Every structure is written in structure tokens, then in C-alpha cells.
CSV table of N, CA and C in Angstrom, one decimal:
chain,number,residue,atom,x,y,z
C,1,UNK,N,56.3,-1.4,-31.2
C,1,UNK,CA,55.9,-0.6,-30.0
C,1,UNK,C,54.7,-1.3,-29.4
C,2,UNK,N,54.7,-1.0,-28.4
C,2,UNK,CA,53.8,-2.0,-27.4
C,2,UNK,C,52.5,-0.6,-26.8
C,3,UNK,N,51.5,-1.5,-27.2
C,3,UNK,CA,50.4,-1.0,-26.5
C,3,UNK,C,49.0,-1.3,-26.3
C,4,UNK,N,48.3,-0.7,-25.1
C,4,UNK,CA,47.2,-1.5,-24.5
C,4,UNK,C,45.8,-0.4,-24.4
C,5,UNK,N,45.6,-0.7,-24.9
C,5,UNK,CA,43.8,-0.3,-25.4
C,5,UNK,C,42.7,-0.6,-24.1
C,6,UNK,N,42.4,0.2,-23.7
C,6,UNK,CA,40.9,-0.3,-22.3
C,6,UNK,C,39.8,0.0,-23.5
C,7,UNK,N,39.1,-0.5,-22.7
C,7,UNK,CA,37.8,0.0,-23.0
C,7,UNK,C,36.3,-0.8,-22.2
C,8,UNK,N,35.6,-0.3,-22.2
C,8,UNK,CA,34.1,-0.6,-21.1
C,8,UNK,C,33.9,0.4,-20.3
C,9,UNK,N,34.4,1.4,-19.9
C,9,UNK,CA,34.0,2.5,-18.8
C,9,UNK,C,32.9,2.8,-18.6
C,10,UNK,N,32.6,3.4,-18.4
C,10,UNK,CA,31.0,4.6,-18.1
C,10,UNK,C,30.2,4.9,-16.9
C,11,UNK,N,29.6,5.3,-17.0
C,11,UNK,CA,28.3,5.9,-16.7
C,11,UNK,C,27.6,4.5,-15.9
C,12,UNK,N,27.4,4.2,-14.2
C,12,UNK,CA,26.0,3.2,-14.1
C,12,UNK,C,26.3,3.7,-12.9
C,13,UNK,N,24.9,3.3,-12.6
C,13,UNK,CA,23.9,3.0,-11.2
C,13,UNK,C,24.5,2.4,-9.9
C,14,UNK,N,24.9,2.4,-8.9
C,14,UNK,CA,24.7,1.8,-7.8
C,14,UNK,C,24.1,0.7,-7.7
C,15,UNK,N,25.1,-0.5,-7.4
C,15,UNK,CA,24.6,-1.9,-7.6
C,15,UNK,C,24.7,-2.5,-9.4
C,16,UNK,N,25.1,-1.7,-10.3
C,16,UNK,CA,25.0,-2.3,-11.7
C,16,UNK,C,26.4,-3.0,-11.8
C,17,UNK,N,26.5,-3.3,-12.9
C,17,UNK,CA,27.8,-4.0,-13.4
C,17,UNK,C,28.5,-3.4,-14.7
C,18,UNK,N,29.5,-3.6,-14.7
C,18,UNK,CA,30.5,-3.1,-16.1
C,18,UNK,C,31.8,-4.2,-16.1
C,19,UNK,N,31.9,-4.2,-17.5
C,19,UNK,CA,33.3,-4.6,-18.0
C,19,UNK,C,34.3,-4.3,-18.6
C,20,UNK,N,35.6,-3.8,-18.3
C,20,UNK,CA,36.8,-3.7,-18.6
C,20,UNK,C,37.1,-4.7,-19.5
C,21,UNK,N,37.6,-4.1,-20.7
C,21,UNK,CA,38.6,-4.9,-21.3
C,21,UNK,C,39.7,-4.0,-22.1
C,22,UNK,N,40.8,-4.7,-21.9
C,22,UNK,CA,42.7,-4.2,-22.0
C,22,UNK,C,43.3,-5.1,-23.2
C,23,UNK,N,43.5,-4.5,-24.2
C,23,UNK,CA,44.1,-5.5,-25.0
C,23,UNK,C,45.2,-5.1,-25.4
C,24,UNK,N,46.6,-6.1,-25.8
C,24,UNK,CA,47.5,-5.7,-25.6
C,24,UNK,C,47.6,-6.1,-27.0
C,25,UNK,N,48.8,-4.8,-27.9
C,25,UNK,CA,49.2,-4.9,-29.0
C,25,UNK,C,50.6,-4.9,-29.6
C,26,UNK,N,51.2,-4.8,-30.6
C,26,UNK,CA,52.4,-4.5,-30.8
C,26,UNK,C,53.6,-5.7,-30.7
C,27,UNK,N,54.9,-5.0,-30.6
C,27,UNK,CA,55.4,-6.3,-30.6
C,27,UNK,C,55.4,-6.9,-28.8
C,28,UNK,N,55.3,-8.5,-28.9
C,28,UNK,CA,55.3,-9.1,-27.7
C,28,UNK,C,55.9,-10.9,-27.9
C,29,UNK,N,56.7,-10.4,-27.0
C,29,UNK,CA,57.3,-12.0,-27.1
C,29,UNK,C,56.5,-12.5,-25.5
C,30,UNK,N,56.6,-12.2,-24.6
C,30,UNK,CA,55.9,-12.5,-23.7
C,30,UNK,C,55.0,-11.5,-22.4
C,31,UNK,N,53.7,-12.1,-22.1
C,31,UNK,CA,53.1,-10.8,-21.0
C,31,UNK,C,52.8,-11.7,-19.5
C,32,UNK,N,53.7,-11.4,-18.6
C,32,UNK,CA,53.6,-12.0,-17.5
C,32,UNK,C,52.4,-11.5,-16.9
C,33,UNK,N,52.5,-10.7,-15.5
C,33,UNK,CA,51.6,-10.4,-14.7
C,33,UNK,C,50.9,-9.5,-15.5
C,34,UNK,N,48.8,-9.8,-15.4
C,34,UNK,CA,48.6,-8.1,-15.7
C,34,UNK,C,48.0,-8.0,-14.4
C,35,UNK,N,47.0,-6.6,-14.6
C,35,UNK,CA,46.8,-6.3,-13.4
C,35,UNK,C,45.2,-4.6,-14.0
C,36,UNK,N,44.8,-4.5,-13.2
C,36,UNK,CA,44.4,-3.2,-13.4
C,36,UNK,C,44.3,-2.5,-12.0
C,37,UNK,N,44.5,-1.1,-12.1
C,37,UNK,CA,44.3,-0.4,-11.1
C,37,UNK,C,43.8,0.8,-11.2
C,38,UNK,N,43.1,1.3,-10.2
C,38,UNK,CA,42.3,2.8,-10.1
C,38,UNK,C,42.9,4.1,-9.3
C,39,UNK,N,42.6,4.9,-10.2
C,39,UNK,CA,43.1,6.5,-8.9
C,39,UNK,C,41.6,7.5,-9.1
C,40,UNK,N,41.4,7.4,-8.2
C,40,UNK,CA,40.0,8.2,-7.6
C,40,UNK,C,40.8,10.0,-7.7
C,41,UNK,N,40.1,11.1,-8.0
C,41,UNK,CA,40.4,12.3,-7.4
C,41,UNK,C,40.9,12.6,-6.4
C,42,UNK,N,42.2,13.0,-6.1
C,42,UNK,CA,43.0,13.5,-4.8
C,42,UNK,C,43.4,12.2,-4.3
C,43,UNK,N,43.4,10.9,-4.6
C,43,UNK,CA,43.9,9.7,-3.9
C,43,UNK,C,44.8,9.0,-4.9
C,44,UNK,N,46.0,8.4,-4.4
C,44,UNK,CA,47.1,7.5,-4.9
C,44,UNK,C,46.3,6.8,-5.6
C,45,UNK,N,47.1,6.3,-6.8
C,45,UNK,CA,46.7,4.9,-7.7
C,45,UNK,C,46.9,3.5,-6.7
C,46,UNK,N,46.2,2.7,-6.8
C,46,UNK,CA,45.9,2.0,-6.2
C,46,UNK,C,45.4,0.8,-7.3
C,47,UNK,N,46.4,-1.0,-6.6
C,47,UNK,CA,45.9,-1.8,-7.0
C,47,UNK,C,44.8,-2.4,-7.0
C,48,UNK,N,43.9,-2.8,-8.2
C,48,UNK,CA,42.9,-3.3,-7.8
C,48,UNK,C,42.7,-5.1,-8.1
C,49,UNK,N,43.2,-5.4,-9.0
C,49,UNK,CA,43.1,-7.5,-9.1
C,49,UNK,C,44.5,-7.1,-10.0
C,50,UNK,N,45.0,-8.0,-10.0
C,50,UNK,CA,46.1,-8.9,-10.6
C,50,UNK,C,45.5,-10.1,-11.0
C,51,UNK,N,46.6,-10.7,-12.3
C,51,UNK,CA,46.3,-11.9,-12.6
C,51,UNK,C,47.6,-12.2,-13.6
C,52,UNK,N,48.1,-13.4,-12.5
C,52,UNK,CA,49.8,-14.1,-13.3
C,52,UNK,C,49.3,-14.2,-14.5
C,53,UNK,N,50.5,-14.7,-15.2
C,53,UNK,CA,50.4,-15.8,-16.7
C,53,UNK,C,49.7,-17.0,-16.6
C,54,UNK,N,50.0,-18.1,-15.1
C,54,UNK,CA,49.1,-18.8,-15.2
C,54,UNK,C,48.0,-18.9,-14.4
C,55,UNK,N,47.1,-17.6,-14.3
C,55,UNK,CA,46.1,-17.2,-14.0
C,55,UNK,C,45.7,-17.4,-12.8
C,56,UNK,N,46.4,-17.4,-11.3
C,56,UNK,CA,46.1,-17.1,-10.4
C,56,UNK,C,46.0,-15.1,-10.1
C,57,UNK,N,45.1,-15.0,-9.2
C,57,UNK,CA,44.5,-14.2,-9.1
C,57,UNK,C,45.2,-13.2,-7.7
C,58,UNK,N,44.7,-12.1,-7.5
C,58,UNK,CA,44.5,-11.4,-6.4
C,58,UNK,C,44.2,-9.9,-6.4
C,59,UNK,N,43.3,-9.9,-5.0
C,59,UNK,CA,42.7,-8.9,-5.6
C,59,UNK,C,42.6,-7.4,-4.3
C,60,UNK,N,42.2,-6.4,-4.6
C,60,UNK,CA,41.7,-5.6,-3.3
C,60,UNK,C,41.1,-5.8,-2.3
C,61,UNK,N,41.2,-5.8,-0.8
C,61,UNK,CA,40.3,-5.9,-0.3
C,61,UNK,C,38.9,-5.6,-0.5
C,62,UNK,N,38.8,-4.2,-1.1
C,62,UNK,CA,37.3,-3.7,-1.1
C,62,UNK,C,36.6,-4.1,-2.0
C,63,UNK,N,37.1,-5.0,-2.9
C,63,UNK,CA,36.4,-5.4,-4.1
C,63,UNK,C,36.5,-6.9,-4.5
C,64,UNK,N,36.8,-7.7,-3.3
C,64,UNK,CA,36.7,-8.8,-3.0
C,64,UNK,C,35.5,-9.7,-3.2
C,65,UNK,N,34.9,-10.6,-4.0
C,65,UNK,CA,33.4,-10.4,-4.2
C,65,UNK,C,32.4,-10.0,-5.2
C,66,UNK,N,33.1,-9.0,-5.4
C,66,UNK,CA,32.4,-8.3,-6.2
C,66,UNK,C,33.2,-8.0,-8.2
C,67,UNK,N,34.5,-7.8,-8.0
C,67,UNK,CA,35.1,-7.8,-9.0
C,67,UNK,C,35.9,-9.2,-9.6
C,68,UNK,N,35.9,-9.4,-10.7
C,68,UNK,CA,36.5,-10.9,-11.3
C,68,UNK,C,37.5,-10.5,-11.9
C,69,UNK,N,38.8,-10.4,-11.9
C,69,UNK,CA,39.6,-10.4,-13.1
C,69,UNK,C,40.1,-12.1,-13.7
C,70,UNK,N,39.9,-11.6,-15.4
C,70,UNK,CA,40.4,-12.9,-15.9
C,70,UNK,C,41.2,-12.3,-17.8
C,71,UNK,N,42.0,-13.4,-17.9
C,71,UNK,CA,43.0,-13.0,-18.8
C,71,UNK,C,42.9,-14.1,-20.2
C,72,UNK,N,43.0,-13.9,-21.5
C,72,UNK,CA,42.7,-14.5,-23.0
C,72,UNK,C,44.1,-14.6,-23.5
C,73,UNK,N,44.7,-15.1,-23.0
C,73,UNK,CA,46.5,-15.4,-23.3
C,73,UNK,C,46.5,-15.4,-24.8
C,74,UNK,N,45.6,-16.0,-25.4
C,74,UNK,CA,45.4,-16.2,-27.1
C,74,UNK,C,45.5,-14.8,-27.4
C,75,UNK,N,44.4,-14.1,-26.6
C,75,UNK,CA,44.1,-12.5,-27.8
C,75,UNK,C,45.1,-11.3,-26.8
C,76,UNK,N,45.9,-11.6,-26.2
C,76,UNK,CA,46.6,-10.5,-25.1
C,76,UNK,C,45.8,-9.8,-24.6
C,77,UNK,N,45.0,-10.6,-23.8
C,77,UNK,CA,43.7,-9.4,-23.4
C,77,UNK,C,43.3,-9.8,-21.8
C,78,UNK,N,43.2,-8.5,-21.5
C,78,UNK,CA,42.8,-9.2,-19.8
C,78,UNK,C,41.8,-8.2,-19.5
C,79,UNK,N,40.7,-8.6,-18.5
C,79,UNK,CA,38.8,-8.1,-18.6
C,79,UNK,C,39.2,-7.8,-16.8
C,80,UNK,N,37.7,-7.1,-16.8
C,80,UNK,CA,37.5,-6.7,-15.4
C,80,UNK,C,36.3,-6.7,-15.1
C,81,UNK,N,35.8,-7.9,-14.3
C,81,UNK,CA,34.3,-7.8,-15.0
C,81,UNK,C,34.1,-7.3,-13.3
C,82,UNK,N,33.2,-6.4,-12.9
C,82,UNK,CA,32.9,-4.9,-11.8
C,82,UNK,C,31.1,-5.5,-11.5
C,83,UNK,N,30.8,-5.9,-10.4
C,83,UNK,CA,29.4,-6.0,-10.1
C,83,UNK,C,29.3,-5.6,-8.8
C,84,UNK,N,28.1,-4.9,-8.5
C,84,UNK,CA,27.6,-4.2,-7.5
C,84,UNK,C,28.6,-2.9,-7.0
C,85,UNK,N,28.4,-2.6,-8.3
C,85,UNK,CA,29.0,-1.3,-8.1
C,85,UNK,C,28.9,0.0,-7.2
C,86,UNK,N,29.7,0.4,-6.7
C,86,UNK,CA,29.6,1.3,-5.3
C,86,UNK,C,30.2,3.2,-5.5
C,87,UNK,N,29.0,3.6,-5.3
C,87,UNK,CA,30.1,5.2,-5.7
C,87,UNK,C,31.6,5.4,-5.4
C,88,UNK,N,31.9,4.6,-4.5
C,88,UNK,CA,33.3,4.8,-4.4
C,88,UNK,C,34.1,4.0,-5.2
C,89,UNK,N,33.5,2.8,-5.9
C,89,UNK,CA,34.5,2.7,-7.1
C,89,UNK,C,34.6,3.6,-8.0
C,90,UNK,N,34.0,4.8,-7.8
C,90,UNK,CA,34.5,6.1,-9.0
C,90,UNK,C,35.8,6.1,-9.1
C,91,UNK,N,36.4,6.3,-10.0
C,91,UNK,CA,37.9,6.4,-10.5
C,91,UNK,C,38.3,6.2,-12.2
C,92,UNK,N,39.5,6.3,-12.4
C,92,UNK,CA,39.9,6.1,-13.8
C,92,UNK,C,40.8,4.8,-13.6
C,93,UNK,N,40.5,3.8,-14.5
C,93,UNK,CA,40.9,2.4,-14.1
C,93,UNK,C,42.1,2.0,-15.5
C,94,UNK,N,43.2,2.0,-14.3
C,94,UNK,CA,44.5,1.8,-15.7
C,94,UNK,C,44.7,0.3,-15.7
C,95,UNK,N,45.0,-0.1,-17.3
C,95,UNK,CA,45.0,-1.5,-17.1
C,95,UNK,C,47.1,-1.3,-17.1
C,96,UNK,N,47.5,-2.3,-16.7
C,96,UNK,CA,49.2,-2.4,-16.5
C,96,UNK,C,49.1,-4.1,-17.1
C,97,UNK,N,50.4,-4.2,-17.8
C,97,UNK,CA,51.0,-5.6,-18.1
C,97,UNK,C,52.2,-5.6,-18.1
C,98,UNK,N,53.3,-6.6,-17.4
C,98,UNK,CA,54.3,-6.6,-17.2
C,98,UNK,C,55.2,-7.5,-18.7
C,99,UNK,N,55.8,-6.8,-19.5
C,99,UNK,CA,55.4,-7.5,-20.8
C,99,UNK,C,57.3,-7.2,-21.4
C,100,UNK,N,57.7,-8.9,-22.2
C,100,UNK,CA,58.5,-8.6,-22.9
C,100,UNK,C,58.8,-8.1,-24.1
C,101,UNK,N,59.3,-7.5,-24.9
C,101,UNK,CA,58.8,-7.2,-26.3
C,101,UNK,C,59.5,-8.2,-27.4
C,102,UNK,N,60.9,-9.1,-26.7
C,102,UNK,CA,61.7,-9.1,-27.4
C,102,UNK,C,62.5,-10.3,-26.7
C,103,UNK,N,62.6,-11.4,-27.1
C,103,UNK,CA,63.3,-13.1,-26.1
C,103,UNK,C,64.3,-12.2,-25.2
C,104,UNK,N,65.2,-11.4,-25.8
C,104,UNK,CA,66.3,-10.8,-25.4
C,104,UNK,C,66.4,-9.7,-24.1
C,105,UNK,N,64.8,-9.1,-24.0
C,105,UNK,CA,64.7,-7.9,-23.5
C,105,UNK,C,64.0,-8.5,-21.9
C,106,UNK,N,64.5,-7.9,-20.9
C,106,UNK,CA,63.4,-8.1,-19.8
C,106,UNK,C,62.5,-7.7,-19.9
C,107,UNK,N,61.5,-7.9,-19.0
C,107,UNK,CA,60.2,-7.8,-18.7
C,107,UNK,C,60.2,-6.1,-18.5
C,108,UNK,N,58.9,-5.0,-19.3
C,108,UNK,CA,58.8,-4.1,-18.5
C,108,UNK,C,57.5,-3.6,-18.2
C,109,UNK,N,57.5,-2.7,-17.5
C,109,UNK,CA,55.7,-2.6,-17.0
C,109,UNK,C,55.2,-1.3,-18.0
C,110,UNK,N,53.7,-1.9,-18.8
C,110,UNK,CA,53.5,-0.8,-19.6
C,110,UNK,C,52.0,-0.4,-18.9
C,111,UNK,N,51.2,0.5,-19.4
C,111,UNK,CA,50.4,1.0,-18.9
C,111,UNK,C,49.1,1.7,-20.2
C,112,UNK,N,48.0,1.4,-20.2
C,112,UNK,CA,47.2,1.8,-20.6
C,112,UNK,C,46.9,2.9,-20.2
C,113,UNK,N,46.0,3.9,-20.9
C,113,UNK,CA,45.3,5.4,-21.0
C,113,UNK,C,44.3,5.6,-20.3
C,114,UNK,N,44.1,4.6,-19.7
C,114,UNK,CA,42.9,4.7,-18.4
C,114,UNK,C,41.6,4.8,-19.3
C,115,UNK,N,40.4,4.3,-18.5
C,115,UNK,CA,39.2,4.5,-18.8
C,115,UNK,C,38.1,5.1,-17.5
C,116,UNK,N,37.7,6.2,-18.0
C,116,UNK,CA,36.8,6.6,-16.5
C,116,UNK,C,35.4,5.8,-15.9
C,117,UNK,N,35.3,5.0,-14.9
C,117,UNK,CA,34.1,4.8,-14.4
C,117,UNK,C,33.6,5.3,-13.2
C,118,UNK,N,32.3,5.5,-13.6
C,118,UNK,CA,31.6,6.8,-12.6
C,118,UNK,C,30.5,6.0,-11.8
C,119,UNK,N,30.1,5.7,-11.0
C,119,UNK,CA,29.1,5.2,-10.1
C,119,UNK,C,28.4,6.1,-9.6
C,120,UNK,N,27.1,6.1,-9.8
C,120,UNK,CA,25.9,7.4,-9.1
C,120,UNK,C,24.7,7.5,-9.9
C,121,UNK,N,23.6,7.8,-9.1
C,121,UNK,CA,22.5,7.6,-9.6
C,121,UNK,C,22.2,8.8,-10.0
């Protein structure tokens, strides 16, 4: 069984920084695209960076700049490193990996438990 652990959330300041990290467990033969994304209160989930297998990137407009996504192919882990944080990146940030479990099996999209980050002073 396949699954992905966040963790870094919390609690900061306006203008601080935080890090996301997603690690992926279980059985895996291969993890294509990951990605993380956020759903704010009363608003659709929404992509925030992607990052292929061979680590090209892309990302939100609004967090262009400011957010890095990068991925540890070795440990199935992909990070989100978040600077100059803005109250409206308030949201719960799911990490997603498009992942095979099995040579045999297509690719399918799994999804982490979300982690809440809160911006506000």
C-alpha cells in the first residue's frame, strides 16, 4: 500500500519561511510527476509547483519567486520550500504523486493528508 506522509506546516509571520516535506512509502515501482497543492476555506484545490521525474519544474503564478519545489528520487521525497510568506497562502497543502506500485500497473495519482499552513501575525 502506497503512502505519503507531509509534514512542516504551521504557524509563521508574514514574510517568514517554511518547509514542506512529502515522503512517499510503501510499495513503488515507479513516481512520475509530484506536485503539491492548496485549498484555502470556501476555495477549489488548487495547483501550486509541480515537479517531473526528471525535475523540471512548474509552478503558480502567485508564488512564482517565492516558492521552490524540489524532489530526492533516492528517499521518494519531494519538499516545498515557501519564502515570504503571505496571509493568503493560508491553506492546507496536499502533497500528490503520480505513482506506479507495480512494473505491471499504470501510473495512479495518490494523495497525502494535507498539512495546515497559517500565515498571520
Amino acid at each position: 500500500q502506497v503512502q505519503l506522509v507531509e509534514s512542516g506546516g504551521g504557524l509563521v509571520q508574514p514574510g517568514g519561511s517554511l518547509r514542506l516535506s512529502c515522503a512517499v512509502s510503501g510499495s513503488i515501482f515507479s513516481i512520475n510527476d509530484m506536485g503539491w497543492y492548496r485549498q484555502a476555506p470556501g476555495k477549489q484545490r488548487e495547483l501550486v509547483a509541480a515537479v517531473t521525474s526528471g525535475g523540471s519544474t512548474d509552478y503558480a503564478d502567485s508564488v512564482k519567486g517565492r516558492f521552490t519545489i524540489s524532489r530526492d528520487n533516492a528517499k521518494n521525497t519531494v519538499y516545498l520550500q515557501m519564502n515570504s510568506l503571505k496571509p493568503e497562502d493560508t491553506a492546507v497543502y496536499y502533497c500528490n504523486a503520480e505513482i506506479s506500485p507495480f512494473s505491471s500497473w499504470p501510473p495512479y495519482d495518490y494523495w497525502g493528508q494535507g498539512t495546515q499552513v497559517t500565515v498571520s501575525s
